Each structure stands twice: as structure tokens, then as C-alpha cells.
Short mmCIF file of C-alpha atoms in Angstrom, two decimals:
data_model
loop_
_atom_site.label_atom_id
_atom_site.label_comp_id
_atom_site.label_asym_id
_atom_site.label_seq_id
_atom_site.Cartn_x
_atom_site.Cartn_y
_atom_site.Cartn_z
CA UNK A 1 0.23 -4.59 -12.81
CA UNK A 2 -2.00 -1.42 -13.68
CA UNK A 3 0.43 0.47 -16.47
CA UNK A 4 2.37 2.18 -13.60
CA UNK A 5 6.21 2.96 -13.86
CA UNK A 6 8.49 4.80 -11.81
CA UNK A 7 12.19 6.03 -12.52
CA UNK A 8 15.06 5.37 -11.66
CA UNK A 9 14.28 2.35 -10.27
CA UNK A 10 17.48 2.86 -8.09
CA UNK A 11 19.37 5.85 -7.10
CA UNK A 12 22.35 6.66 -5.06
CA UNK A 13 22.21 11.11 -3.95
CA UNK A 14 24.48 12.96 -0.84
CA UNK A 15 23.26 14.72 2.09
CA UNK A 16 21.51 18.47 0.75
CA UNK A 17 21.37 17.31 -2.31
CA UNK A 18 17.84 17.58 -4.34
CA UNK A 19 15.97 14.00 -5.74
CA UNK A 20 13.45 14.16 -7.75
CA UNK A 21 11.17 10.65 -8.45
CA UNK A 22 8.46 10.06 -11.23
CA UNK A 23 5.87 7.69 -10.93
CA UNK A 24 3.99 7.44 -14.65
CA UNK A 25 0.46 5.23 -14.86
CA UNK A 26 -1.19 4.96 -18.69
CA UNK A 27 -4.41 4.12 -17.12
CA UNK A 28 -5.81 7.34 -17.15
CA UNK A 29 -6.77 6.53 -13.44
CA UNK A 30 -7.80 10.00 -11.31
CA UNK A 31 -5.72 9.37 -7.93
CA UNK A 32 -2.85 9.09 -6.89
CA UNK A 33 -0.34 8.58 -4.00
CA UNK A 34 3.16 8.08 -3.05
CA UNK A 35 4.26 5.75 0.07
CA UNK A 36 7.69 4.77 1.24
CA UNK A 37 8.34 1.40 3.15
CA UNK A 38 10.92 1.15 5.53
CA UNK A 39 11.71 -2.08 7.89
CA UNK A 40 9.32 -2.15 10.59
CA UNK A 41 7.30 0.96 9.52
CA UNK A 42 4.96 -1.17 7.25
CA UNK A 43 4.13 1.68 3.84
CA UNK A 44 3.35 4.84 5.44
CA UNK A 45 1.85 7.31 2.86
CA UNK A 46 3.90 10.70 1.84
CA UNK A 47 1.40 12.52 -0.26
CA UNK A 48 -1.65 11.67 -2.31
CA UNK A 49 -3.55 13.86 -5.22
CA UNK A 50 -6.60 13.48 -6.27
CA UNK A 51 -6.65 15.62 -9.93
CA UNK A 52 -4.41 17.42 -12.33
CA UNK A 53 -2.82 19.75 -9.61
CA UNK A 54 -4.92 18.88 -7.10
CA UNK A 55 -3.09 17.15 -4.26
CA UNK A 56 -2.62 16.66 0.00
CA UNK A 57 -0.51 15.38 2.49
CA UNK A 58 -0.29 12.18 4.00
CA UNK A 59 1.23 11.48 7.43
CA UNK A 60 4.80 11.47 6.42
CA UNK A 61 4.51 14.45 4.13
CA UNK A 62 7.43 16.65 6.12
CA UNK A 63 10.70 17.26 3.38
CA UNK A 64 8.54 16.34 0.49
CA UNK A 65 6.76 17.93 -1.84
CA UNK A 66 4.38 16.31 -5.19
CA UNK A 67 3.35 17.75 -8.27
CA UNK A 68 0.90 16.57 -10.68
CA UNK A 69 0.96 18.87 -14.22
CA UNK A 70 -0.24 15.89 -15.90
CA UNK A 71 -2.72 13.04 -15.20
CA UNK A 72 -0.35 10.71 -16.08
CA UNK A 73 2.32 11.85 -13.74
CA UNK A 74 2.67 12.65 -10.48
CA UNK A 75 6.32 14.08 -9.15
CA UNK A 76 7.79 13.61 -6.31
CA UNK A 77 10.96 15.88 -4.79
CA UNK A 78 13.11 14.94 -1.65
CA UNK A 79 14.31 19.44 -1.53
CA UNK A 80 18.12 17.86 0.54
CA UNK A 81 17.31 15.25 0.62
CA UNK A 82 18.53 13.17 4.71
CA UNK A 83 20.08 10.31 5.36
CA UNK A 84 16.58 9.13 7.29
CA UNK A 85 15.19 9.38 3.78
CA UNK A 86 16.55 6.88 2.52
CA UNK A 87 13.67 3.83 1.80
CA UNK A 88 11.56 1.64 -0.97
CA UNK A 89 9.27 4.14 -2.96
CA UNK A 90 6.18 3.24 -4.44
CA UNK A 91 4.17 5.13 -6.56
CA UNK A 92 0.71 3.75 -6.86
CA UNK A 93 -3.27 4.70 -8.55
CA UNK A 94 -6.99 4.25 -8.47
CA UNK A 95 -9.67 5.01 -10.39
CA UNK A 96 -12.56 7.16 -9.74
CA UNK A 97 -15.64 6.32 -7.71
CA UNK A 98 -16.35 3.23 -6.94
CA UNK A 99 -13.48 1.69 -7.35
CA UNK A 100 -11.29 1.65 -4.67
CA UNK A 101 -8.17 -0.31 -5.24
CA UNK A 102 -5.11 1.19 -5.26
CA UNK A 103 -2.09 -0.52 -7.80
CA UNK A 104 1.26 -0.22 -7.26
CA UNK A 105 4.68 0.72 -9.20
CA UNK A 106 7.84 -1.25 -8.74
CA UNK A 107 9.72 0.87 -6.08
CA UNK A 108 12.15 2.81 -5.96
CA UNK A 109 15.31 2.15 -3.98
CA UNK A 110 16.58 6.04 -2.06
CA UNK A 111 20.12 5.60 -0.75
CA UNK A 112 20.71 8.94 0.66
CA UNK A 113 24.50 9.28 2.23
CA UNK B 1 -5.85 9.49 12.68
CA UNK B 2 -6.10 6.16 11.27
CA UNK B 3 -4.32 3.63 13.18
CA UNK B 4 -3.91 -0.43 12.23
CA UNK B 5 -2.26 -3.09 14.29
CA UNK B 6 -1.67 -6.05 12.83
CA UNK B 7 -0.39 -9.65 13.77
CA UNK B 8 1.39 -11.91 14.41
CA UNK B 9 4.62 -10.16 12.59
CA UNK B 10 5.95 -13.66 11.84
CA UNK B 11 3.50 -16.82 10.91
CA UNK B 12 5.40 -20.45 10.25
CA UNK B 13 2.79 -23.39 8.86
CA UNK B 14 3.51 -26.66 7.51
CA UNK B 15 2.41 -26.76 3.80
CA UNK B 16 -1.29 -27.62 3.76
CA UNK B 17 -1.94 -25.72 6.77
CA UNK B 18 -4.77 -22.54 7.07
CA UNK B 19 -3.66 -19.20 8.55
CA UNK B 20 -5.23 -16.74 10.26
CA UNK B 21 -3.47 -13.03 10.38
CA UNK B 22 -5.77 -10.29 12.34
CA UNK B 23 -6.14 -6.54 12.11
CA UNK B 24 -7.83 -3.81 14.30
CA UNK B 25 -8.48 -0.84 13.16
CA UNK B 26 -8.78 2.66 15.17
CA UNK B 27 -11.29 4.88 12.62
CA UNK B 28 -14.68 4.37 12.64
CA UNK B 29 -15.00 6.15 9.53
CA UNK B 30 -12.97 3.35 7.62
CA UNK B 31 -14.47 1.74 5.25
CA UNK B 32 -12.73 -0.46 2.74
CA UNK B 33 -9.81 -2.86 3.53
CA UNK B 34 -7.79 -4.32 1.76
CA UNK B 35 -5.49 -7.15 2.40
CA UNK B 36 -1.55 -7.19 -0.17
CA UNK B 37 1.05 -10.09 -0.48
CA UNK B 38 4.25 -8.82 -0.84
CA UNK B 39 7.41 -11.06 -2.56
CA UNK B 40 10.73 -10.02 -1.50
CA UNK B 41 11.98 -6.82 -3.67
CA UNK B 42 8.28 -6.65 -5.37
CA UNK B 43 5.82 -4.16 -5.40
CA UNK B 44 2.54 -4.74 -3.62
CA UNK B 45 0.07 -6.94 -5.28
CA UNK B 46 -3.80 -6.93 -4.06
CA UNK B 47 -4.77 -9.75 -4.02
CA UNK B 48 -8.26 -9.28 -1.56
CA UNK B 49 -10.33 -6.20 -0.35
CA UNK B 50 -13.79 -6.09 1.79
CA UNK B 51 -15.71 -2.74 2.10
CA UNK B 52 -17.62 -2.18 5.10
CA UNK B 53 -21.35 -2.76 3.79
CA UNK B 54 -19.58 -6.86 3.67
CA UNK B 55 -19.24 -9.97 7.02
CA UNK B 56 -17.57 -12.07 4.54
CA UNK B 57 -15.49 -12.30 1.26
CA UNK B 58 -14.31 -15.14 -0.35
CA UNK B 59 -11.69 -16.06 -3.45
CA UNK B 60 -10.92 -19.14 -3.76
CA UNK B 61 -8.18 -20.31 -0.82
CA UNK B 62 -8.78 -16.68 0.63
CA UNK B 63 -11.45 -15.05 2.10
CA UNK B 64 -11.50 -12.09 4.63
CA UNK B 65 -14.22 -11.55 7.30
CA UNK B 66 -15.15 -8.01 9.02
CA UNK B 67 -16.24 -7.15 11.93
CA UNK B 68 -17.42 -3.84 12.21
CA UNK B 69 -18.40 -3.34 15.79
CA UNK B 70 -14.90 -4.80 16.93
CA UNK B 71 -13.17 -3.12 14.41
CA UNK B 72 -11.19 -6.01 13.42
CA UNK B 73 -10.82 -8.34 10.26
CA UNK B 74 -8.83 -10.93 9.54
CA UNK B 75 -7.21 -12.58 6.11
CA UNK B 76 -7.72 -16.64 5.60
CA UNK B 77 -5.68 -18.43 3.92
CA UNK B 78 -6.59 -22.15 3.55
CA UNK B 79 -4.49 -25.11 2.41
CA UNK B 80 -1.51 -23.08 2.23
CA UNK B 81 1.02 -23.46 -0.47
CA UNK B 82 4.83 -22.93 -1.06
CA UNK B 83 4.03 -20.08 -3.75
CA UNK B 84 2.44 -18.49 -0.80
CA UNK B 85 4.81 -17.48 1.91
CA UNK B 86 5.40 -13.67 1.80
CA UNK B 87 4.84 -10.83 3.49
CA UNK B 88 0.62 -9.89 3.86
CA UNK B 89 -0.02 -6.39 4.75
CA UNK B 90 -3.83 -5.34 6.09
CA UNK B 91 -4.72 -1.86 5.20
CA UNK B 92 -8.17 -0.01 6.32
CA UNK B 93 -9.24 3.81 4.63
CA UNK B 94 -12.20 6.18 4.95
CA UNK B 95 -12.46 5.82 0.83
CA UNK B 96 -14.16 8.84 -0.90
CA UNK B 97 -14.96 11.80 1.55
CA UNK B 98 -15.65 15.44 0.14
CA UNK B 99 -13.65 15.85 -3.02
CA UNK B 100 -10.39 12.85 -3.10
CA UNK B 101 -9.77 9.90 -2.25
CA UNK B 102 -7.67 9.79 0.72
CA UNK B 103 -4.83 6.91 1.20
CA UNK B 104 -4.90 3.79 2.78
CA UNK B 105 -3.02 2.93 6.63
CA UNK B 106 -1.05 0.24 6.34
CA UNK B 107 -0.22 -2.72 9.32
CA UNK B 108 3.07 -3.02 9.68
CA UNK B 109 2.94 -6.53 7.61
CA UNK B 110 3.02 -10.62 8.27
CA UNK B 111 5.88 -12.70 6.92
CA UNK B 112 3.83 -15.59 6.47
CA UNK B 113 5.92 -18.56 5.73
CA UNK B 114 4.91 -22.09 4.39
CA UNK B 115 7.47 -25.12 5.86
CA UNK B 116 7.26 -28.11 3.48
#
């Protein structure tokens, strides 16, 4: 599973609180991604990173920020959690060129009450 | 942006029969098309992928075909087995453009049920 871990695996938080999810990979992959998975929507890209301190927005980036200070870690922050951010969050990573393959972490189930 | 449509949403087949899942994409610049299998409560697992310079790719019982002109691609599973039961997702990407590797745009998934 490409040595990708996520923490925490489960979290329940209250509306308005900040939340940070962590993705850690040991494969020295250059590219990392955050997706959310919701019933009826499949997986949707939130943010991605193409190197340390290099990030860009995805399809559903509103309300989320990311940081990547080290190759192996990619953090996703919800500054003020809302109920609409209740979801399963998956991190993925990929090698640099020529590989395209993205490998996923085990996911974090986040519930905002 | 890219839009990926996937059909059917649910597919039930008899064990041993073949299953076909179809996807269409909208962005002609997309050049990488992976398929993921996700079992309940687990992470998506890459099972096969195809790039735009190839029309078909096989790996044992699974195959993927790509028609760039029509902008559609399909997953074929032959001799289905109970362990093939899962949700399958297609995806598309423009791959590497400029300085970064773009993310994947996923279809909404197909729940494949293998009937004994």
C-alpha cells in the first residue's frame, strides 16, 4: 500500500472547531493529494502538492487549506469545521514522471456535529 | 474542468459471467485513465490503467479499452468471481502539465455484485 498512513483514522468534532488531518508517506513520492469521498459523489480532489511548499487547489477546495513542509508529510486543515465537511478523507501519493499511478492511504472518517 | 460519467451505477452478474463498466470523459486533453477497486471500508486500490497512446490493455481477467475519438473507456472483467464484488471507479487525468501532476477526476462508481 505504498507506505501511506493517515492520522487520525476517525475523528468527531464540533462545528466551528479547527481540524488538521495528517498524511505521511515513506516512498519519497513527489506528488501528494487530498480527496474527499461522499455517497453519490465518488472521490473529489480538494488540494494537491507537487513538491515541498508547492500546492494547488482542486475541485472542492473552499473551506480547506494544506501545507507541505517535508516531502513525506501533507497536512489538510479545516479552519472552522462545518457539517458539510463530514466525509471520508483520503490522501494519495504518486511518483514523479513518468509514473502516473496514485496510491491511496487508509482514509480518515471525519464527523462534524 | 474535466467531467467523468460512469455507468451503470449498479451491476449484478452471475459468477463466471463477464462484467463491463463504461466511462466517458469531457476533456480531450486527458491522457491517463486508471481504474480503482474499493471494498467496503477500505481504500481505493489501483487495478489497471491505460494511457492515451494505447487502445487496449489486459492483465489476466481484467482489460481496459480506450476510444479517444469518442472519449470513452471501459473496464472488462471476465470469468467473474465472488471476490470481484466491490465498487469500481474510473478516473481521468491530464497527467503531468507544466510543473505539476494533476489530480484525478473520478466517476461516481459502479457497485458490482457477483451472484453465486
